[in-house]
Amino acid sequence: MLEGKLVNLRPIEKKDLEEMMKWINDQEVTHYLSNFLYPISQADEEEFLERMMRHKDTEKDLVIETKARSYLGQISLRKIDRKNKDAELGIVIGHKDYWDKGYGTDAIKTLLRYAFGQLNLSKVYLQVFEYNQRGIHCYKKCGFKEEDRLKKEQFYDGKYYDVILMEVRKEEFEKMDK
Ligand SMILES: CC(C)(COP(=O)(O)OP(=O)(O)OC[C@H]1O[C@@H](n2cnc3c(N)ncnc32)[C@H](O)[C@@H]1OP(=O)(O)O)[C@@H](O)C(=O)NCCC(=O)NCCS
């Protein structure tokens, strides 16, 4: 388990399926995420959960929990690349009532401490949709900076939006995390 100030990050368990099903078809949550085009069945989600639980050197999915609540959402490092020393970060807090309380920032900082301090990665990157101002603000608080943009790449609610590529490097993060 990785311990943060507000949250802990723990392995995903079978029991988490019930909590995952509560947000997986909530479009107010999923329209910020990639690959959520169609409603997802419990059977499909169970299969996905099984895959996330299996150990892989290139992917790590963890549950975000607090002392009071055993599941707030999930955070992941994907495409962990030992040669180039980088990985892609993904995060979702599935319960909207828990947004804007600092949990996302604490979960990301906790995972970055692990990524840089333990895995010895030198860069973590992510993609975020232009209309996700909450996400962008949260990432900036964690040291991420915009590096590039895929112009008008994401179609949402009748319009195309940019996909913003952000990254944070080990030295920058460790300087700001003192
Ligand atoms: C994005 C997400 C992980 C952030 O986690 P969180 O716990 O809500 O974030 P935090 O509370 O740590 O930080 C959010 C910040 O954004 C700010 N914010 C909220 N709405 C905002 C808006 N419309 N514009 C700018 N800032 C905004 C909050 O005030 C807060 O900043 P502050 O602490 O300086 O006041 C979470 O909201 C979430 O899971 N959203 C849905 C899925 C998602 O977007 N995943 C990421 C895909 S790239």
Tab-separated table of C-alpha atoms and ligand atoms in Angstrom:
chain	number	residue	atom	x	y	z
A	1	MET	CA	0.000	0.000	0.000
A	2	LEU	CA	1.204	3.527	-0.791
A	3	GLU	CA	0.394	6.040	1.931
A	4	GLY	CA	-0.541	9.604	1.116
A	5	LYS	CA	-1.655	12.456	3.362
A	6	LEU	CA	-5.396	12.150	2.648
A	7	VAL	CA	-5.611	8.883	0.729
A	8	ASN	CA	-3.906	5.534	0.438
A	9	LEU	CA	-3.363	3.604	-2.779
A	10	ARG	CA	-4.006	-0.130	-2.511
A	11	PRO	CA	-4.281	-3.080	-4.889
A	12	ILE	CA	-7.578	-3.669	-6.693
A	13	GLU	CA	-9.691	-6.518	-5.290
A	14	LYS	CA	-12.709	-8.410	-6.623
A	15	LYS	CA	-14.918	-6.676	-4.052
A	16	ASP	CA	-14.257	-3.332	-5.816
A	17	LEU	CA	-16.507	-4.341	-8.725
A	18	GLU	CA	-19.625	-3.122	-6.914
A	19	GLU	CA	-18.180	0.368	-6.397
A	20	MET	CA	-16.828	0.501	-9.949
A	21	MET	CA	-20.285	-0.295	-11.359
A	22	LYS	CA	-21.654	2.787	-9.569
A	23	TRP	CA	-19.720	5.230	-11.773
A	24	ILE	CA	-18.801	3.267	-14.879
A	25	ASN	CA	-21.970	4.339	-16.723
A	26	ASP	CA	-22.164	7.855	-15.283
A	27	GLN	CA	-21.449	10.117	-18.236
A	28	GLU	CA	-20.654	13.102	-16.008
A	29	VAL	CA	-17.626	11.077	-14.951
A	30	THR	CA	-16.808	9.119	-18.099
A	31	HIS	CA	-16.934	11.969	-20.623
A	32	TYR	CA	-13.568	13.010	-19.216
A	33	LEU	CA	-12.121	9.545	-19.937
A	34	SER	CA	-11.051	7.809	-23.159
A	35	ASN	CA	-12.721	4.642	-24.454
A	36	PHE	CA	-16.128	5.059	-22.857
A	37	LEU	CA	-18.300	5.149	-25.965
A	38	TYR	CA	-20.986	2.653	-24.966
A	39	PRO	CA	-22.658	1.525	-21.737
A	40	ILE	CA	-20.574	-1.156	-20.030
A	41	SER	CA	-22.061	-4.357	-18.654
A	42	GLN	CA	-21.104	-5.882	-15.304
A	43	ALA	CA	-19.641	-8.893	-17.160
A	44	ASP	CA	-17.372	-6.650	-19.255
A	45	GLU	CA	-16.307	-4.667	-16.223
A	46	GLU	CA	-15.569	-7.872	-14.321
A	47	GLU	CA	-13.289	-9.002	-17.150
A	48	PHE	CA	-11.540	-5.636	-17.113
A	49	LEU	CA	-11.127	-5.844	-13.341
A	50	GLU	CA	-9.597	-9.327	-13.628
A	51	ARG	CA	-7.058	-7.941	-16.104
A	52	MET	CA	-6.211	-5.010	-13.830
A	53	MET	CA	-5.671	-7.354	-10.865
A	54	ARG	CA	-3.124	-9.488	-12.719
A	55	HIS	CA	0.466	-8.383	-12.269
A	56	LYS	CA	2.171	-6.831	-15.273
A	57	ASP	CA	5.558	-5.121	-15.393
A	58	THR	CA	4.225	-2.408	-17.675
A	59	GLU	CA	0.964	-1.551	-15.882
A	60	LYS	CA	-0.051	-0.808	-12.314
A	61	ASP	CA	-3.653	-0.047	-11.340
A	62	LEU	CA	-4.450	0.931	-7.755
A	63	VAL	CA	-7.561	1.848	-5.793
A	64	ILE	CA	-7.746	5.243	-4.082
A	65	GLU	CA	-9.160	4.859	-0.558
A	66	THR	CA	-9.532	6.967	2.567
A	67	LYS	CA	-9.825	5.781	6.152
A	68	ALA	CA	-13.571	6.434	5.970
A	69	ARG	CA	-14.274	4.988	2.549
A	70	SER	CA	-12.648	1.934	1.021
A	71	TYR	CA	-13.116	3.018	-2.615
A	72	LEU	CA	-13.076	6.529	-4.114
A	73	GLY	CA	-11.693	5.645	-7.521
A	74	GLN	CA	-8.613	4.397	-9.275
A	75	ILE	CA	-5.213	5.584	-10.400
A	76	SER	CA	-2.813	3.919	-12.769
A	77	LEU	CA	0.587	3.941	-14.341
A	78	ARG	CA	0.466	2.408	-17.806
A	79	LYS	CA	3.081	1.874	-20.541
A	80	ILE	CA	5.778	1.722	-17.862
A	81	ASP	CA	8.943	1.812	-19.929
A	82	ARG	CA	12.111	0.785	-18.099
A	83	LYS	CA	14.421	1.810	-20.962
A	84	ASN	CA	13.065	5.314	-21.511
A	85	LYS	CA	12.107	5.577	-17.824
A	86	ASP	CA	8.635	6.934	-18.342
A	87	ALA	CA	4.977	5.988	-17.905
A	88	GLU	CA	1.485	7.349	-18.530
A	89	LEU	CA	-0.719	8.346	-15.594
A	90	GLY	CA	-4.487	7.865	-15.489
A	91	ILE	CA	-6.922	8.697	-12.688
A	92	VAL	CA	-10.621	8.701	-11.913
A	93	ILE	CA	-12.464	9.564	-8.729
A	94	GLY	CA	-15.739	7.846	-9.458
A	95	HIS	CA	-17.819	9.457	-6.716
A	96	LYS	CA	-18.564	13.031	-7.767
A	97	ASP	CA	-19.268	14.031	-4.147
A	98	TYR	CA	-15.568	13.501	-3.544
A	99	TRP	CA	-14.340	15.862	-6.274
A	100	ASP	CA	-12.620	19.146	-5.356
A	101	LYS	CA	-11.568	17.982	-1.901
A	102	GLY	CA	-7.894	17.464	-2.675
A	103	TYR	CA	-8.083	13.660	-2.965
A	104	GLY	CA	-7.030	13.606	-6.632
A	105	THR	CA	-4.017	15.837	-5.983
A	106	ASP	CA	-2.948	13.709	-3.008
A	107	ALA	CA	-3.397	10.445	-4.943
A	108	ILE	CA	-1.326	11.740	-7.881
A	109	LYS	CA	1.456	13.095	-5.666
A	110	THR	CA	1.562	9.796	-3.781
A	111	LEU	CA	1.885	7.826	-7.026
A	112	LEU	CA	4.516	10.244	-8.407
A	113	ARG	CA	6.604	9.840	-5.228
A	114	TYR	CA	6.529	6.099	-5.880
A	115	ALA	CA	7.158	6.422	-9.635
A	116	PHE	CA	10.190	8.663	-9.201
A	117	GLY	CA	11.483	7.509	-5.812
A	118	GLN	CA	10.975	3.737	-6.083
A	119	LEU	CA	10.564	2.849	-9.758
A	120	ASN	CA	13.205	5.422	-10.685
A	121	LEU	CA	11.228	6.765	-13.633
A	122	SER	CA	12.360	10.137	-14.926
A	123	LYS	CA	9.119	11.327	-16.557
A	124	VAL	CA	5.366	10.770	-16.147
A	125	TYR	CA	2.987	12.018	-18.835
A	126	LEU	CA	-0.759	12.108	-19.455
A	127	GLN	CA	-3.461	13.263	-21.839
A	128	VAL	CA	-6.366	15.449	-20.777
A	129	PHE	CA	-9.264	16.911	-22.725
A	130	GLU	CA	-9.358	20.692	-23.065
A	131	TYR	CA	-12.816	20.843	-21.444
A	132	ASN	CA	-11.575	19.115	-18.294
A	133	GLN	CA	-10.530	22.265	-16.451
A	134	ARG	CA	-10.727	20.547	-13.067
A	135	GLY	CA	-8.313	17.855	-14.228
A	136	ILE	CA	-5.905	20.386	-15.769
A	137	HIS	CA	-5.881	22.461	-12.582
A	138	CYS	CA	-5.275	19.372	-10.467
A	139	TYR	CA	-2.394	18.203	-12.704
A	140	LYS	CA	-0.741	21.629	-12.545
A	141	LYS	CA	-0.873	21.460	-8.744
A	142	CYS	CA	1.087	18.203	-9.024
A	143	GLY	CA	3.789	19.770	-11.206
A	144	PHE	CA	2.543	18.746	-14.674
A	145	LYS	CA	3.092	21.213	-17.501
A	146	GLU	CA	1.527	21.362	-20.942
A	147	GLU	CA	3.972	20.057	-23.529
A	148	ASP	CA	1.858	19.823	-26.650
A	149	ARG	CA	-1.658	19.740	-28.031
A	150	LEU	CA	-3.506	17.566	-30.517
A	151	LYS	CA	-5.732	20.181	-32.072
A	152	LYS	CA	-9.486	19.534	-32.260
A	153	GLU	CA	-9.001	15.824	-31.603
A	154	GLN	CA	-11.778	15.063	-29.112
A	155	PHE	CA	-15.441	15.254	-30.104
A	156	TYR	CA	-17.760	16.037	-27.211
A	157	ASP	CA	-21.262	17.469	-27.077
A	158	GLY	CA	-21.294	18.714	-30.670
A	159	LYS	CA	-17.824	20.255	-30.757
A	160	TYR	CA	-14.192	19.271	-31.205
A	161	TYR	CA	-11.735	20.020	-28.408
A	162	ASP	CA	-7.951	19.828	-28.117
A	163	VAL	CA	-6.255	16.947	-26.361
A	164	ILE	CA	-3.565	18.390	-24.101
A	165	LEU	CA	-0.381	16.439	-23.451
A	166	MET	CA	1.160	17.153	-20.053
A	167	GLU	CA	4.242	15.828	-18.308
A	168	VAL	CA	6.255	16.149	-15.132
A	169	ARG	CA	9.904	15.278	-14.654
A	170	LYS	CA	11.468	13.744	-11.575
A	171	GLU	CA	13.721	16.714	-10.697
A	172	GLU	CA	10.886	19.247	-11.040
A	173	PHE	CA	8.498	17.141	-8.962
A	174	GLU	CA	10.983	16.448	-6.207
A	175	LYS	CA	11.877	20.148	-5.973
A	176	MET	CA	8.225	21.173	-5.546
A	177	ASP	CA	7.326	18.236	-3.256
A	178	LYS	CA	9.852	19.093	-0.507
B	1	LIG	C1	-9.818	15.054	-12.277
B	1	LIG	C2	-9.884	14.447	-10.880
B	1	LIG	C3	-9.003	13.202	-10.801
B	1	LIG	C4	-9.322	15.485	-9.885
B	1	LIG	O1	-9.457	14.983	-8.577
B	1	LIG	P1	-10.090	15.939	-7.441
B	1	LIG	O2	-9.964	15.245	-6.147
B	1	LIG	O3	-11.440	16.362	-7.873
B	1	LIG	O4	-9.061	17.162	-7.544
B	1	LIG	P2	-8.505	18.136	-6.431
B	1	LIG	O5	-9.585	18.487	-5.455
B	1	LIG	O6	-7.245	17.606	-5.874
B	1	LIG	O7	-8.153	19.392	-7.340
B	1	LIG	C5	-9.115	19.958	-8.199
B	1	LIG	C6	-8.829	21.416	-8.376
B	1	LIG	O8	-9.532	21.895	-9.529
B	1	LIG	C7	-10.267	23.031	-9.161
B	1	LIG	N1	-11.397	23.135	-10.079
B	1	LIG	C8	-12.599	22.533	-10.006
B	1	LIG	N2	-13.349	22.872	-11.074
B	1	LIG	C9	-12.566	23.701	-11.831
B	1	LIG	C10	-12.775	24.388	-13.051
B	1	LIG	N3	-13.936	24.274	-13.725
B	1	LIG	N4	-11.766	25.158	-13.541
B	1	LIG	C11	-10.594	25.271	-12.877
B	1	LIG	N5	-10.344	24.640	-11.705
B	1	LIG	C12	-11.331	23.866	-11.197
B	1	LIG	C13	-10.635	22.805	-7.703
B	1	LIG	O9	-11.010	24.015	-7.073
B	1	LIG	C14	-9.304	22.260	-7.195
B	1	LIG	O10	-8.348	23.279	-7.044
B	1	LIG	P3	-7.947	23.953	-5.629
B	1	LIG	O11	-7.561	22.837	-4.716
B	1	LIG	O12	-6.806	24.846	-5.985
B	1	LIG	O13	-9.174	24.669	-5.164
B	1	LIG	C15	-11.347	14.081	-10.462
B	1	LIG	O14	-12.116	15.280	-10.380
B	1	LIG	C16	-11.997	13.104	-11.426
B	1	LIG	O15	-11.798	11.922	-11.311
B	1	LIG	N6	-12.757	13.621	-12.408
B	1	LIG	C17	-13.467	12.768	-13.387
B	1	LIG	C18	-12.552	11.885	-14.217
B	1	LIG	C19	-11.362	12.648	-14.779
B	1	LIG	O16	-11.467	13.798	-15.190
B	1	LIG	N7	-10.212	11.971	-14.815
B	1	LIG	C20	-9.009	12.532	-15.408
B	1	LIG	C21	-9.018	12.338	-16.872
B	1	LIG	S1	-7.592	13.057	-17.667
